Structure formats: C-alpha cells, structure tokens
Amino acid sequence: MLFRSYGQRGDEPPERGRPGVDPALDQPIQPLQPGPFQQGLIDLEPALIGLSWLLSASADARLRNPGEALQLATEAVSASKRTNPLALDALASALARSGRFDDAVATATEAAALARRARADELRAQIEGRRALYESRRAYEGR
C-alpha cells in the first residue's frame, strides 16, 4: 500500500528532522538563490498580457478586476518600452474597463499604428474594432 496511517500497527511516524536540515536529503537547507525570473531571463510579457485580458474583458463579471488588469497591462507595456501592440491593446482594454475611455481610445490608436507598421493586418483590424467600442464608451467583453 502506498499510503498508510502511522500508528495502525503501533509503528512510529518518521522522524520530523532537525531544524534547518532538509529531511529528504539530510543536508542543511540552503538559502534561495536568484532564479531566472529575478535575473530577468524569463519573458513575463505574455503572461502579464493574458492575465490582464482575463481581468479586464472576461465574460464572467466575477473574474473581472479592472485595477489589477490596469496594473498588469501597464507593467507589460513598460517592459516592452511601448513597442508591443499586444501589450498596448491589453492596456486599452483595461483602461476602458476602468472607465477611462479617452485614454483607451488613444492607447488603442497607438497599438493599431504599431500593428500596421508590423504588417499585422488582422491584429490591427481587431484593435480598431475594439477602439470603436471605446469611442462609444463601452468596454470590450468576451475573452
């Protein structure tokens, strides 16, 4: 049997170990070293953008958190130095969900221009469609 309760047959549980010692390795526990995230080796932009979309545009209102969406999208835009149309698109959505429609329109316009320069015509068209919503003072919903 893989799992069993100790004490069923009078046996004792395994020793809890000594403080500061990893019981599995019986070696001193080492402090955490900076990992790839802390060293800037992991690109978190896609995760920031995706989570921002979820929090700003989810069809399920219980999942929405405009303030958090705005913060995450702002971090993604900052990380890309305002060169990623996907990050700016997410920021525009978060701005609209926060009721900042004029800022959302301006940010969507910037995102569409970047997409046009990158010849990402499908993305540009999608951004322009969302910008039309923001111009009519409505937030995008559906992701």
mmCIF file of N, CA and C in Angstrom:
data_model
loop_
_atom_site.group_PDB
_atom_site.id
_atom_site.type_symbol
_atom_site.label_atom_id
_atom_site.label_comp_id
_atom_site.label_asym_id
_atom_site.label_seq_id
_atom_site.Cartn_x
_atom_site.Cartn_y
_atom_site.Cartn_z
ATOM 1 N N MET A 1 0.847 -1.159 0.000
ATOM 2 C CA MET A 1 0.000 0.000 0.000
ATOM 3 C C MET A 1 0.905 1.237 0.000
ATOM 4 N N LEU A 2 0.592 2.196 -0.892
ATOM 5 C CA LEU A 2 1.407 3.395 -0.994
ATOM 6 C C LEU A 2 1.210 4.323 0.195
ATOM 7 N N PHE A 3 -0.009 4.506 0.617
ATOM 8 C CA PHE A 3 -0.294 5.435 1.695
ATOM 9 C C PHE A 3 -0.871 4.665 2.875
ATOM 10 N N ARG A 4 -0.419 4.997 4.062
ATOM 11 C CA ARG A 4 -0.997 4.383 5.238
ATOM 12 C C ARG A 4 -0.860 5.337 6.413
ATOM 13 N N SER A 5 -1.702 5.162 7.371
ATOM 14 C CA SER A 5 -1.627 5.982 8.573
ATOM 15 C C SER A 5 -0.652 5.354 9.531
ATOM 16 N N TYR A 6 0.199 6.185 10.101
ATOM 17 C CA TYR A 6 1.099 5.673 11.114
ATOM 18 C C TYR A 6 0.306 5.418 12.386
ATOM 19 N N GLY A 7 0.682 4.438 13.109
ATOM 20 C CA GLY A 7 0.008 4.107 14.352
ATOM 21 C C GLY A 7 -0.989 2.976 14.195
ATOM 22 N N GLN A 8 -1.299 2.586 12.951
ATOM 23 C CA GLN A 8 -2.237 1.488 12.760
ATOM 24 C C GLN A 8 -1.690 0.195 13.342
ATOM 25 N N ARG A 9 -0.388 0.010 13.243
ATOM 26 C CA ARG A 9 0.217 -1.225 13.740
ATOM 27 C C ARG A 9 1.220 -0.924 14.845
ATOM 28 N N GLY A 10 1.092 0.226 15.436
ATOM 29 C CA GLY A 10 1.994 0.562 16.523
ATOM 30 C C GLY A 10 3.317 1.143 16.082
ATOM 31 N N ASP A 11 3.514 1.308 14.757
ATOM 32 C CA ASP A 11 4.787 1.883 14.330
ATOM 33 C C ASP A 11 4.739 3.399 14.506
ATOM 34 N N GLU A 12 5.885 3.993 14.605
ATOM 35 C CA GLU A 12 6.009 5.412 14.873
ATOM 36 C C GLU A 12 6.154 6.184 13.562
ATOM 37 N N PRO A 13 5.706 7.423 13.540
ATOM 38 C CA PRO A 13 5.907 8.229 12.341
ATOM 39 C C PRO A 13 7.389 8.492 12.130
ATOM 40 N N PRO A 14 7.785 8.802 10.905
ATOM 41 C CA PRO A 14 9.192 9.086 10.648
ATOM 42 C C PRO A 14 9.640 10.298 11.452
ATOM 43 N N GLU A 15 10.917 10.354 11.735
ATOM 44 C CA GLU A 15 11.476 11.465 12.499
ATOM 45 C C GLU A 15 11.211 12.770 11.760
ATOM 46 N N ARG A 16 10.819 13.768 12.495
ATOM 47 C CA ARG A 16 10.470 15.054 11.894
ATOM 48 C C ARG A 16 11.702 15.797 11.388
ATOM 49 N N GLY A 17 12.860 15.433 11.798
ATOM 50 C CA GLY A 17 14.071 16.072 11.308
ATOM 51 C C GLY A 17 14.558 17.156 12.247
ATOM 52 N N ARG A 18 15.720 17.656 11.915
ATOM 53 C CA ARG A 18 16.325 18.713 12.714
ATOM 54 C C ARG A 18 16.024 20.057 12.061
ATOM 55 N N PRO A 19 15.826 21.086 12.857
ATOM 56 C CA PRO A 19 15.582 22.406 12.266
ATOM 57 C C PRO A 19 16.742 22.813 11.365
ATOM 58 N N GLY A 20 16.390 23.384 10.191
ATOM 59 C CA GLY A 20 17.413 23.852 9.268
ATOM 60 C C GLY A 20 18.037 22.767 8.423
ATOM 61 N N VAL A 21 17.491 21.550 8.490
ATOM 62 C CA VAL A 21 18.027 20.435 7.714
ATOM 63 C C VAL A 21 16.909 19.883 6.843
ATOM 64 N N ASP A 22 17.192 19.715 5.580
ATOM 65 C CA ASP A 22 16.227 19.128 4.659
ATOM 66 C C ASP A 22 16.138 17.639 4.966
ATOM 67 N N PRO A 23 14.974 17.153 5.474
ATOM 68 C CA PRO A 23 14.882 15.753 5.881
ATOM 69 C C PRO A 23 15.051 14.784 4.712
ATOM 70 N N ALA A 24 14.690 15.203 3.498
ATOM 71 C CA ALA A 24 14.821 14.299 2.357
ATOM 72 C C ALA A 24 16.274 14.081 1.979
ATOM 73 N N LEU A 25 17.081 15.082 2.193
ATOM 74 C CA LEU A 25 18.487 14.990 1.791
ATOM 75 C C LEU A 25 19.436 14.887 2.975
ATOM 76 N N ASP A 26 18.917 15.133 4.160
ATOM 77 C CA ASP A 26 19.708 15.172 5.376
ATOM 78 C C ASP A 26 20.906 16.100 5.207
ATOM 79 N N GLN A 27 20.634 17.264 4.580
ATOM 80 C CA GLN A 27 21.658 18.283 4.383
ATOM 81 C C GLN A 27 21.103 19.620 4.843
ATOM 82 N N PRO A 28 21.982 20.547 5.208
ATOM 83 C CA PRO A 28 21.496 21.873 5.591
ATOM 84 C C PRO A 28 20.707 22.502 4.438
ATOM 85 N N ILE A 29 19.629 23.195 4.789
ATOM 86 C CA ILE A 29 18.818 23.887 3.795
ATOM 87 C C ILE A 29 19.565 25.141 3.360
ATOM 88 N N GLN A 30 19.732 25.288 2.063
ATOM 89 C CA GLN A 30 20.442 26.433 1.504
ATOM 90 C C GLN A 30 19.457 27.571 1.238
ATOM 91 N N PRO A 31 19.883 28.802 1.420
ATOM 92 C CA PRO A 31 19.004 29.923 1.077
ATOM 93 C C PRO A 31 18.731 29.922 -0.424
ATOM 94 N N LEU A 32 17.571 30.444 -0.795
ATOM 95 C CA LEU A 32 17.225 30.508 -2.210
ATOM 96 C C LEU A 32 18.183 31.427 -2.950
ATOM 97 N N GLN A 33 18.578 30.985 -4.096
ATOM 98 C CA GLN A 33 19.424 31.791 -4.965
ATOM 99 C C GLN A 33 18.528 32.478 -5.984
ATOM 100 N N PRO A 34 18.943 33.617 -6.512
ATOM 101 C CA PRO A 34 18.126 34.270 -7.534
ATOM 102 C C PRO A 34 17.895 33.323 -8.705
ATOM 103 N N GLY A 35 16.630 33.193 -9.077
ATOM 104 C CA GLY A 35 16.271 32.322 -10.188
ATOM 105 C C GLY A 35 16.174 33.099 -11.482
ATOM 106 N N PRO A 36 15.727 32.432 -12.539
ATOM 107 C CA PRO A 36 15.642 33.081 -13.851
ATOM 108 C C PRO A 36 14.755 34.323 -13.838
ATOM 109 N N PHE A 37 13.661 34.296 -13.057
ATOM 110 C CA PHE A 37 12.774 35.461 -13.006
ATOM 111 C C PHE A 37 13.504 36.678 -12.435
ATOM 112 N N GLN A 38 14.176 36.485 -11.305
ATOM 113 C CA GLN A 38 14.872 37.595 -10.679
ATOM 114 C C GLN A 38 16.028 38.094 -11.536
ATOM 115 N N GLN A 39 16.572 37.238 -12.365
ATOM 116 C CA GLN A 39 17.692 37.626 -13.219
ATOM 117 C C GLN A 39 17.220 38.214 -14.539
ATOM 118 N N GLY A 40 15.901 38.292 -14.741
ATOM 119 C CA GLY A 40 15.363 38.858 -15.970
ATOM 120 C C GLY A 40 15.476 37.941 -17.169
ATOM 121 N N LEU A 41 15.598 36.639 -16.948
ATOM 122 C CA LEU A 41 15.766 35.709 -18.063
ATOM 123 C C LEU A 41 14.446 35.149 -18.568
ATOM 124 N N ILE A 42 13.379 35.378 -17.851
ATOM 125 C CA ILE A 42 12.077 34.877 -18.269
ATOM 126 C C ILE A 42 11.244 36.057 -18.747
ATOM 127 N N ASP A 43 10.676 35.938 -19.943
ATOM 128 C CA ASP A 43 9.849 36.983 -20.516
ATOM 129 C C ASP A 43 8.424 36.820 -19.984
ATOM 130 N N LEU A 44 8.034 37.705 -19.100
ATOM 131 C CA LEU A 44 6.708 37.613 -18.495
ATOM 132 C C LEU A 44 5.651 38.405 -19.249
ATOM 133 N N GLU A 45 6.039 39.104 -20.304
ATOM 134 C CA GLU A 45 5.061 39.904 -21.042
ATOM 135 C C GLU A 45 3.828 39.105 -21.450
ATOM 136 N N PRO A 46 3.975 37.932 -22.080
ATOM 137 C CA PRO A 46 2.772 37.196 -22.488
ATOM 138 C C PRO A 46 1.854 36.855 -21.307
ATOM 139 N N ALA A 47 2.425 36.494 -20.176
ATOM 140 C CA ALA A 47 1.605 36.170 -19.006
ATOM 141 C C ALA A 47 0.907 37.420 -18.478
ATOM 142 N N LEU A 48 1.619 38.537 -18.418
ATOM 143 C CA LEU A 48 1.018 39.786 -17.957
ATOM 144 C C LEU A 48 -0.127 40.205 -18.871
ATOM 145 N N ILE A 49 0.098 40.087 -20.165
ATOM 146 C CA ILE A 49 -0.920 40.467 -21.146
ATOM 147 C C ILE A 49 -2.138 39.553 -21.026
ATOM 148 N N GLY A 50 -1.905 38.248 -20.970
ATOM 149 C CA GLY A 50 -3.017 37.301 -20.887
ATOM 150 C C GLY A 50 -3.853 37.472 -19.636
ATOM 151 N N LEU A 51 -3.183 37.656 -18.515
ATOM 152 C CA LEU A 51 -3.917 37.840 -17.261
ATOM 153 C C LEU A 51 -4.646 39.175 -17.257
ATOM 154 N N SER A 52 -4.042 40.196 -17.839
ATOM 155 C CA SER A 52 -4.712 41.489 -17.926
ATOM 156 C C SER A 52 -6.008 41.364 -18.738
ATOM 157 N N TRP A 53 -5.931 40.638 -19.847
ATOM 158 C CA TRP A 53 -7.140 40.433 -20.659
ATOM 159 C C TRP A 53 -8.217 39.715 -19.853
ATOM 160 N N LEU A 54 -7.832 38.690 -19.152
ATOM 161 C CA LEU A 54 -8.798 37.939 -18.349
ATOM 162 C C LEU A 54 -9.477 38.854 -17.335
ATOM 163 N N LEU A 55 -8.686 39.691 -16.665
ATOM 164 C CA LEU A 55 -9.216 40.541 -15.608
ATOM 165 C C LEU A 55 -9.986 41.756 -16.129
ATOM 166 N N SER A 56 -9.763 42.121 -17.374
ATOM 167 C CA SER A 56 -10.469 43.293 -17.901
ATOM 168 C C SER A 56 -11.634 42.934 -18.812
ATOM 169 N N ALA A 57 -11.572 41.793 -19.472
ATOM 170 C CA ALA A 57 -12.548 41.535 -20.526
ATOM 171 C C ALA A 57 -13.303 40.216 -20.385
ATOM 172 N N SER A 58 -13.134 39.532 -19.291
ATOM 173 C CA SER A 58 -13.812 38.247 -19.125
ATOM 174 C C SER A 58 -15.321 38.410 -19.235
ATOM 175 N N ALA A 59 -15.952 37.460 -19.903
ATOM 176 C CA ALA A 59 -17.411 37.454 -19.979
ATOM 177 C C ALA A 59 -18.022 37.204 -18.602
ATOM 178 N N ASP A 60 -17.267 36.595 -17.724
ATOM 179 C CA ASP A 60 -17.711 36.329 -16.354
ATOM 180 C C ASP A 60 -17.315 37.516 -15.475
ATOM 181 N N ALA A 61 -18.291 38.315 -15.101
ATOM 182 C CA ALA A 61 -18.018 39.526 -14.324
ATOM 183 C C ALA A 61 -17.324 39.229 -12.998
ATOM 184 N N ARG A 62 -17.509 38.023 -12.471
ATOM 185 C CA ARG A 62 -16.855 37.682 -11.199
ATOM 186 C C ARG A 62 -15.346 37.622 -11.331
ATOM 187 N N LEU A 63 -14.838 37.406 -12.538
ATOM 188 C CA LEU A 63 -13.394 37.317 -12.760
ATOM 189 C C LEU A 63 -12.751 38.675 -13.014
ATOM 190 N N ARG A 64 -13.567 39.669 -13.293
ATOM 191 C CA ARG A 64 -13.009 40.969 -13.656
ATOM 192 C C ARG A 64 -12.472 41.727 -12.449
ATOM 193 N N ASN A 65 -11.325 42.361 -12.675
ATOM 194 C CA ASN A 65 -10.705 43.227 -11.675
ATOM 195 C C ASN A 65 -9.959 44.311 -12.455
ATOM 196 N N PRO A 66 -10.670 45.393 -12.802
ATOM 197 C CA PRO A 66 -10.058 46.418 -13.661
ATOM 198 C C PRO A 66 -8.769 47.018 -13.110
ATOM 199 N N GLY A 67 -8.706 47.241 -11.814
ATOM 200 C CA GLY A 67 -7.498 47.827 -11.235
ATOM 201 C C GLY A 67 -6.285 46.932 -11.411
ATOM 202 N N GLU A 68 -6.458 45.644 -11.143
ATOM 203 C CA GLU A 68 -5.359 44.693 -11.315
ATOM 204 C C GLU A 68 -5.005 44.544 -12.794
ATOM 205 N N ALA A 69 -6.028 44.531 -13.650
ATOM 206 C CA ALA A 69 -5.786 44.439 -15.096
ATOM 207 C C ALA A 69 -4.957 45.620 -15.576
ATOM 208 N N LEU A 70 -5.290 46.790 -15.075
ATOM 209 C CA LEU A 70 -4.565 48.003 -15.459
ATOM 210 C C LEU A 70 -3.110 47.932 -15.010
ATOM 211 N N GLN A 71 -2.892 47.456 -13.804
ATOM 212 C CA GLN A 71 -1.522 47.340 -13.287
ATOM 213 C C GLN A 71 -0.704 46.349 -14.114
ATOM 214 N N LEU A 72 -1.272 45.185 -14.414
ATOM 215 C CA LEU A 72 -0.548 44.161 -15.182
ATOM 216 C C LEU A 72 -0.247 44.633 -16.595
ATOM 217 N N ALA A 73 -1.234 45.264 -17.240
ATOM 218 C CA ALA A 73 -1.021 45.750 -18.605
ATOM 219 C C ALA A 73 0.014 46.865 -18.631
ATOM 220 N N THR A 74 -0.015 47.718 -17.623
ATOM 221 C CA THR A 74 0.976 48.796 -17.535
ATOM 222 C C THR A 74 2.384 48.217 -17.405
ATOM 223 N N GLU A 75 2.524 47.158 -16.615
ATOM 224 C CA GLU A 75 3.834 46.502 -16.478
ATOM 225 C C GLU A 75 4.285 45.907 -17.810
ATOM 226 N N ALA A 76 3.352 45.293 -18.547
ATOM 227 C CA ALA A 76 3.700 44.702 -19.849
ATOM 228 C C ALA A 76 4.128 45.788 -20.836
ATOM 229 N N VAL A 77 3.407 46.892 -20.852
ATOM 230 C CA VAL A 77 3.746 47.999 -21.756
ATOM 231 C C VAL A 77 5.112 48.575 -21.393
ATOM 232 N N SER A 78 5.345 48.732 -20.113
ATOM 233 C CA SER A 78 6.636 49.247 -19.657
ATOM 234 C C SER A 78 7.770 48.294 -20.033
ATOM 235 N N ALA A 79 7.553 47.005 -19.839
ATOM 236 C CA ALA A 79 8.590 46.014 -20.169
ATOM 237 C C ALA A 79 8.924 46.037 -21.655
ATOM 238 N N SER A 80 7.927 46.328 -22.486
ATOM 239 C CA SER A 80 8.151 46.346 -23.939
ATOM 240 C C SER A 80 8.593 47.717 -24.439
ATOM 241 N N LYS A 81 8.672 48.673 -23.519
ATOM 242 C CA LYS A 81 9.049 50.049 -23.900
ATOM 243 C C LYS A 81 8.084 50.615 -24.955
ATOM 244 N N ARG A 82 6.805 50.251 -24.785
ATOM 245 C CA ARG A 82 5.711 50.707 -25.652
ATOM 246 C C ARG A 82 5.900 50.285 -27.108
ATOM 247 N N THR A 83 6.524 49.130 -27.342
ATOM 248 C CA THR A 83 6.739 48.661 -28.716
ATOM 249 C C THR A 83 5.907 47.435 -29.058
ATOM 250 N N ASN A 84 5.136 46.912 -28.115
ATOM 251 C CA ASN A 84 4.366 45.693 -28.334
ATOM 252 C C ASN A 84 2.890 46.059 -28.486
ATOM 253 N N PRO A 85 2.334 45.907 -29.702
ATOM 254 C CA PRO A 85 0.921 46.266 -29.879
ATOM 255 C C PRO A 85 -0.022 45.400 -29.037
ATOM 256 N N LEU A 86 0.377 44.177 -28.738
ATOM 257 C CA LEU A 86 -0.465 43.314 -27.904
ATOM 258 C C LEU A 86 -0.563 43.854 -26.476
ATOM 259 N N ALA A 87 0.548 44.353 -25.953
ATOM 260 C CA ALA A 87 0.542 44.934 -24.612
ATOM 261 C C ALA A 87 -0.288 46.212 -24.588
ATOM 262 N N LEU A 88 -0.132 47.044 -25.597
ATOM 263 C CA LEU A 88 -0.917 48.279 -25.653
ATOM 264 C C LEU A 88 -2.404 47.978 -25.832
ATOM 265 N N ASP A 89 -2.727 46.950 -26.586
ATOM 266 C CA ASP A 89 -4.119 46.540 -26.768
ATOM 267 C C ASP A 89 -4.725 46.106 -25.429
ATOM 268 N N ALA A 90 -3.964 45.329 -24.664
ATOM 269 C CA ALA A 90 -4.430 44.910 -23.335
ATOM 270 C C ALA A 90 -4.601 46.115 -22.422
ATOM 271 N N LEU A 91 -3.680 47.068 -22.501
ATOM 272 C CA LEU A 91 -3.780 48.274 -21.689
ATOM 273 C C LEU A 91 -5.032 49.069 -22.070
ATOM 274 N N ALA A 92 -5.308 49.178 -23.355
ATOM 275 C CA ALA A 92 -6.513 49.901 -23.795
ATOM 276 C C ALA A 92 -7.767 49.241 -23.225
ATOM 277 N N SER A 93 -7.804 47.921 -23.228
ATOM 278 C CA SER A 93 -8.954 47.209 -22.665
ATOM 279 C C SER A 93 -9.106 47.490 -21.181
ATOM 280 N N ALA A 94 -8.002 47.456 -20.447
ATOM 281 C CA ALA A 94 -8.040 47.713 -19.007
ATOM 282 C C ALA A 94 -8.448 49.160 -18.723
ATOM 283 N N LEU A 95 -7.961 50.083 -19.539
ATOM 284 C CA LEU A 95 -8.348 51.480 -19.364
ATOM 285 C C LEU A 95 -9.850 51.658 -19.581
ATOM 286 N N ALA A 96 -10.375 51.034 -20.624
ATOM 287 C CA ALA A 96 -11.812 51.130 -20.898
ATOM 288 C C ALA A 96 -12.619 50.516 -19.766
ATOM 289 N N ARG A 97 -12.203 49.354 -19.282
ATOM 290 C CA ARG A 97 -12.925 48.699 -18.188
ATOM 291 C C ARG A 97 -12.890 49.554 -16.927
ATOM 292 N N SER A 98 -11.845 50.381 -16.800
ATOM 293 C CA SER A 98 -11.721 51.283 -15.652
ATOM 294 C C SER A 98 -12.482 52.585 -15.867
ATOM 295 N N GLY A 99 -13.135 52.710 -17.019
ATOM 296 C CA GLY A 99 -13.916 53.911 -17.304
ATOM 297 C C GLY A 99 -13.117 55.043 -17.916
ATOM 298 N N ARG A 100 -11.880 54.787 -18.278
ATOM 299 C CA ARG A 100 -11.006 55.809 -18.853
ATOM 300 C C ARG A 100 -11.024 55.667 -20.381
ATOM 301 N N PHE A 101 -12.169 55.981 -20.969
ATOM 302 C CA PHE A 101 -12.388 55.710 -22.387
ATOM 303 C C PHE A 101 -11.518 56.556 -23.306
ATOM 304 N N ASP A 102 -11.281 57.820 -22.965
ATOM 305 C CA ASP A 102 -10.428 58.651 -23.818
ATOM 306 C C ASP A 102 -9.002 58.104 -23.857
ATOM 307 N N ASP A 103 -8.496 57.679 -22.705
ATOM 308 C CA ASP A 103 -7.157 57.070 -22.662
ATOM 309 C C ASP A 103 -7.147 55.744 -23.422
ATOM 310 N N ALA A 104 -8.252 55.000 -23.321
ATOM 311 C CA ALA A 104 -8.344 53.722 -24.035
ATOM 312 C C ALA A 104 -8.300 53.944 -25.549
ATOM 313 N N VAL A 105 -9.008 54.969 -26.025
ATOM 314 C CA VAL A 105 -9.006 55.278 -27.462
ATOM 315 C C VAL A 105 -7.597 55.652 -27.917
ATOM 316 N N ALA A 106 -6.923 56.500 -27.163
ATOM 317 C CA ALA A 106 -5.564 56.929 -27.532
ATOM 318 C C ALA A 106 -4.604 55.743 -27.528
ATOM 319 N N THR A 107 -4.725 54.865 -26.536
ATOM 320 C CA THR A 107 -3.825 53.707 -26.437
ATOM 321 C C THR A 107 -4.118 52.707 -27.550
ATOM 322 N N ALA A 108 -5.394 52.498 -27.863
ATOM 323 C CA ALA A 108 -5.757 51.599 -28.964
ATOM 324 C C ALA A 108 -5.259 52.149 -30.296
ATOM 325 N N THR A 109 -5.309 53.464 -30.460
ATOM 326 C CA THR A 109 -4.796 54.091 -31.686
ATOM 327 C C THR A 109 -3.299 53.829 -31.819
ATOM 328 N N GLU A 110 -2.588 53.965 -30.717
ATOM 329 C CA GLU A 110 -1.142 53.689 -30.709
ATOM 330 C C GLU A 110 -0.872 52.214 -31.030
ATOM 331 N N ALA A 111 -1.659 51.326 -30.442
ATOM 332 C CA ALA A 111 -1.491 49.882 -30.692
ATOM 333 C C ALA A 111 -1.765 49.551 -32.153
ATOM 334 N N ALA A 112 -2.815 50.138 -32.719
ATOM 335 C CA ALA A 112 -3.152 49.871 -34.123
ATOM 336 C C ALA A 112 -2.054 50.367 -35.057
ATOM 337 N N ALA A 113 -1.467 51.505 -34.737
ATOM 338 C CA ALA A 113 -0.373 52.039 -35.563
ATOM 339 C C ALA A 113 0.829 51.099 -35.528
ATOM 340 N N LEU A 114 1.154 50.575 -34.347
ATOM 341 C CA LEU A 114 2.267 49.610 -34.246
ATOM 342 C C LEU A 114 1.955 48.337 -35.027
ATOM 343 N N ALA A 115 0.733 47.871 -34.931
ATOM 344 C CA ALA A 115 0.346 46.660 -35.670
ATOM 345 C C ALA A 115 0.421 46.909 -37.177
ATOM 346 N N ARG A 116 0.006 48.102 -37.625
ATOM 347 C CA ARG A 116 0.079 48.442 -39.050
ATOM 348 C C ARG A 116 1.534 48.450 -39.514
ATOM 349 N N ARG A 117 2.429 49.066 -38.700
ATOM 350 C CA ARG A 117 3.849 49.097 -39.064
ATOM 351 C C ARG A 117 4.453 47.694 -39.123
ATOM 352 N N ALA A 118 3.947 46.805 -38.287
ATOM 353 C CA ALA A 118 4.435 45.414 -38.272
ATOM 354 C C ALA A 118 3.738 44.556 -39.328
ATOM 355 N N ARG A 119 2.843 45.183 -40.090
ATOM 356 C CA ARG A 119 2.070 44.482 -41.120
ATOM 357 C C ARG A 119 1.241 43.341 -40.545
ATOM 358 N N ALA A 120 0.777 43.537 -39.323
ATOM 359 C CA ALA A 120 -0.094 42.579 -38.645
ATOM 360 C C ALA A 120 -1.531 43.063 -38.868
ATOM 361 N N ASP A 121 -2.014 42.870 -40.104
ATOM 362 C CA ASP A 121 -3.290 43.456 -40.501
ATOM 363 C C ASP A 121 -4.482 42.900 -39.731
ATOM 364 N N GLU A 122 -4.463 41.622 -39.429
ATOM 365 C CA GLU A 122 -5.575 41.036 -38.672
ATOM 366 C C GLU A 122 -5.622 41.623 -37.252
ATOM 367 N N LEU A 123 -4.472 41.731 -36.610
ATOM 368 C CA LEU A 123 -4.407 42.321 -35.282
ATOM 369 C C LEU A 123 -4.849 43.780 -35.335
ATOM 370 N N ARG A 124 -4.371 44.514 -36.337
ATOM 371 C CA ARG A 124 -4.756 45.926 -36.479
ATOM 372 C C ARG A 124 -6.270 46.058 -36.588
ATOM 373 N N ALA A 125 -6.894 45.210 -37.393
ATOM 374 C CA ALA A 125 -8.349 45.264 -37.565
ATOM 375 C C ALA A 125 -9.073 44.963 -36.252
ATOM 376 N N GLN A 126 -8.568 44.001 -35.503
ATOM 377 C CA GLN A 126 -9.180 43.674 -34.210
ATOM 378 C C GLN A 126 -9.065 44.841 -33.235
ATOM 379 N N ILE A 127 -7.902 45.452 -33.198
ATOM 380 C CA ILE A 127 -7.688 46.594 -32.301
ATOM 381 C C ILE A 127 -8.611 47.750 -32.699
ATOM 382 N N GLU A 128 -8.717 48.001 -33.986
ATOM 383 C CA GLU A 128 -9.582 49.091 -34.447
ATOM 384 C C GLU A 128 -11.047 48.817 -34.113
ATOM 385 N N GLY A 129 -11.455 47.550 -34.157
ATOM 386 C CA GLY A 129 -12.818 47.198 -33.757
ATOM 387 C C GLY A 129 -13.058 47.484 -32.283
ATOM 388 N N ARG A 130 -12.088 47.155 -31.459
ATOM 389 C CA ARG A 130 -12.220 47.454 -30.028
ATOM 390 C C ARG A 130 -12.165 48.957 -29.775
ATOM 391 N N ARG A 131 -11.333 49.659 -30.550
ATOM 392 C CA ARG A 131 -11.255 51.118 -30.388
ATOM 393 C C ARG A 131 -12.624 51.752 -30.656
ATOM 394 N N ALA A 132 -13.359 51.220 -31.630
ATOM 395 C CA ALA A 132 -14.707 51.739 -31.912
ATOM 396 C C ALA A 132 -15.621 51.569 -30.692
ATOM 397 N N LEU A 133 -15.458 50.465 -29.978
ATOM 398 C CA LEU A 133 -16.232 50.281 -28.737
ATOM 399 C C LEU A 133 -15.880 51.361 -27.725
ATOM 400 N N TYR A 134 -14.583 51.600 -27.558
ATOM 401 C CA TYR A 134 -14.126 52.580 -26.568
ATOM 402 C C TYR A 134 -14.610 53.986 -26.941
ATOM 403 N N GLU A 135 -14.645 54.277 -28.249
ATOM 404 C CA GLU A 135 -15.146 55.579 -28.695
ATOM 405 C C GLU A 135 -16.628 55.746 -28.355
ATOM 406 N N SER A 136 -17.353 54.619 -28.313
ATOM 407 C CA SER A 136 -18.770 54.675 -27.931
ATOM 408 C C SER A 136 -18.962 54.479 -26.424
ATOM 409 N N ARG A 137 -17.829 54.566 -25.679
ATOM 410 C CA ARG A 137 -17.831 54.484 -24.217
ATOM 411 C C ARG A 137 -18.311 53.128 -23.710
ATOM 412 N N ARG A 138 -17.867 52.085 -24.407
ATOM 413 C CA ARG A 138 -18.172 50.712 -23.988
ATOM 414 C C ARG A 138 -16.870 49.933 -23.895
ATOM 415 N N ALA A 139 -16.766 49.064 -22.889
ATOM 416 C CA ALA A 139 -15.587 48.216 -22.711
ATOM 417 C C ALA A 139 -15.761 46.946 -23.542
ATOM 418 N N TYR A 140 -14.639 46.386 -23.957
ATOM 419 C CA TYR A 140 -14.644 45.111 -24.677
ATOM 420 C C TYR A 140 -14.934 43.992 -23.695
ATOM 421 N N GLU A 141 -15.717 43.028 -24.141
ATOM 422 C CA GLU A 141 -16.022 41.885 -23.306
ATOM 423 C C GLU A 141 -16.040 40.633 -24.180
ATOM 424 N N GLY A 142 -15.529 39.544 -23.633
ATOM 425 C CA GLY A 142 -15.666 38.324 -24.395
ATOM 426 C C GLY A 142 -14.561 37.321 -24.261
ATOM 427 N N ARG A 143 -13.447 37.717 -23.714
ATOM 428 C CA ARG A 143 -12.357 36.757 -23.599
ATOM 429 C C ARG A 143 -12.472 35.983 -22.326
#
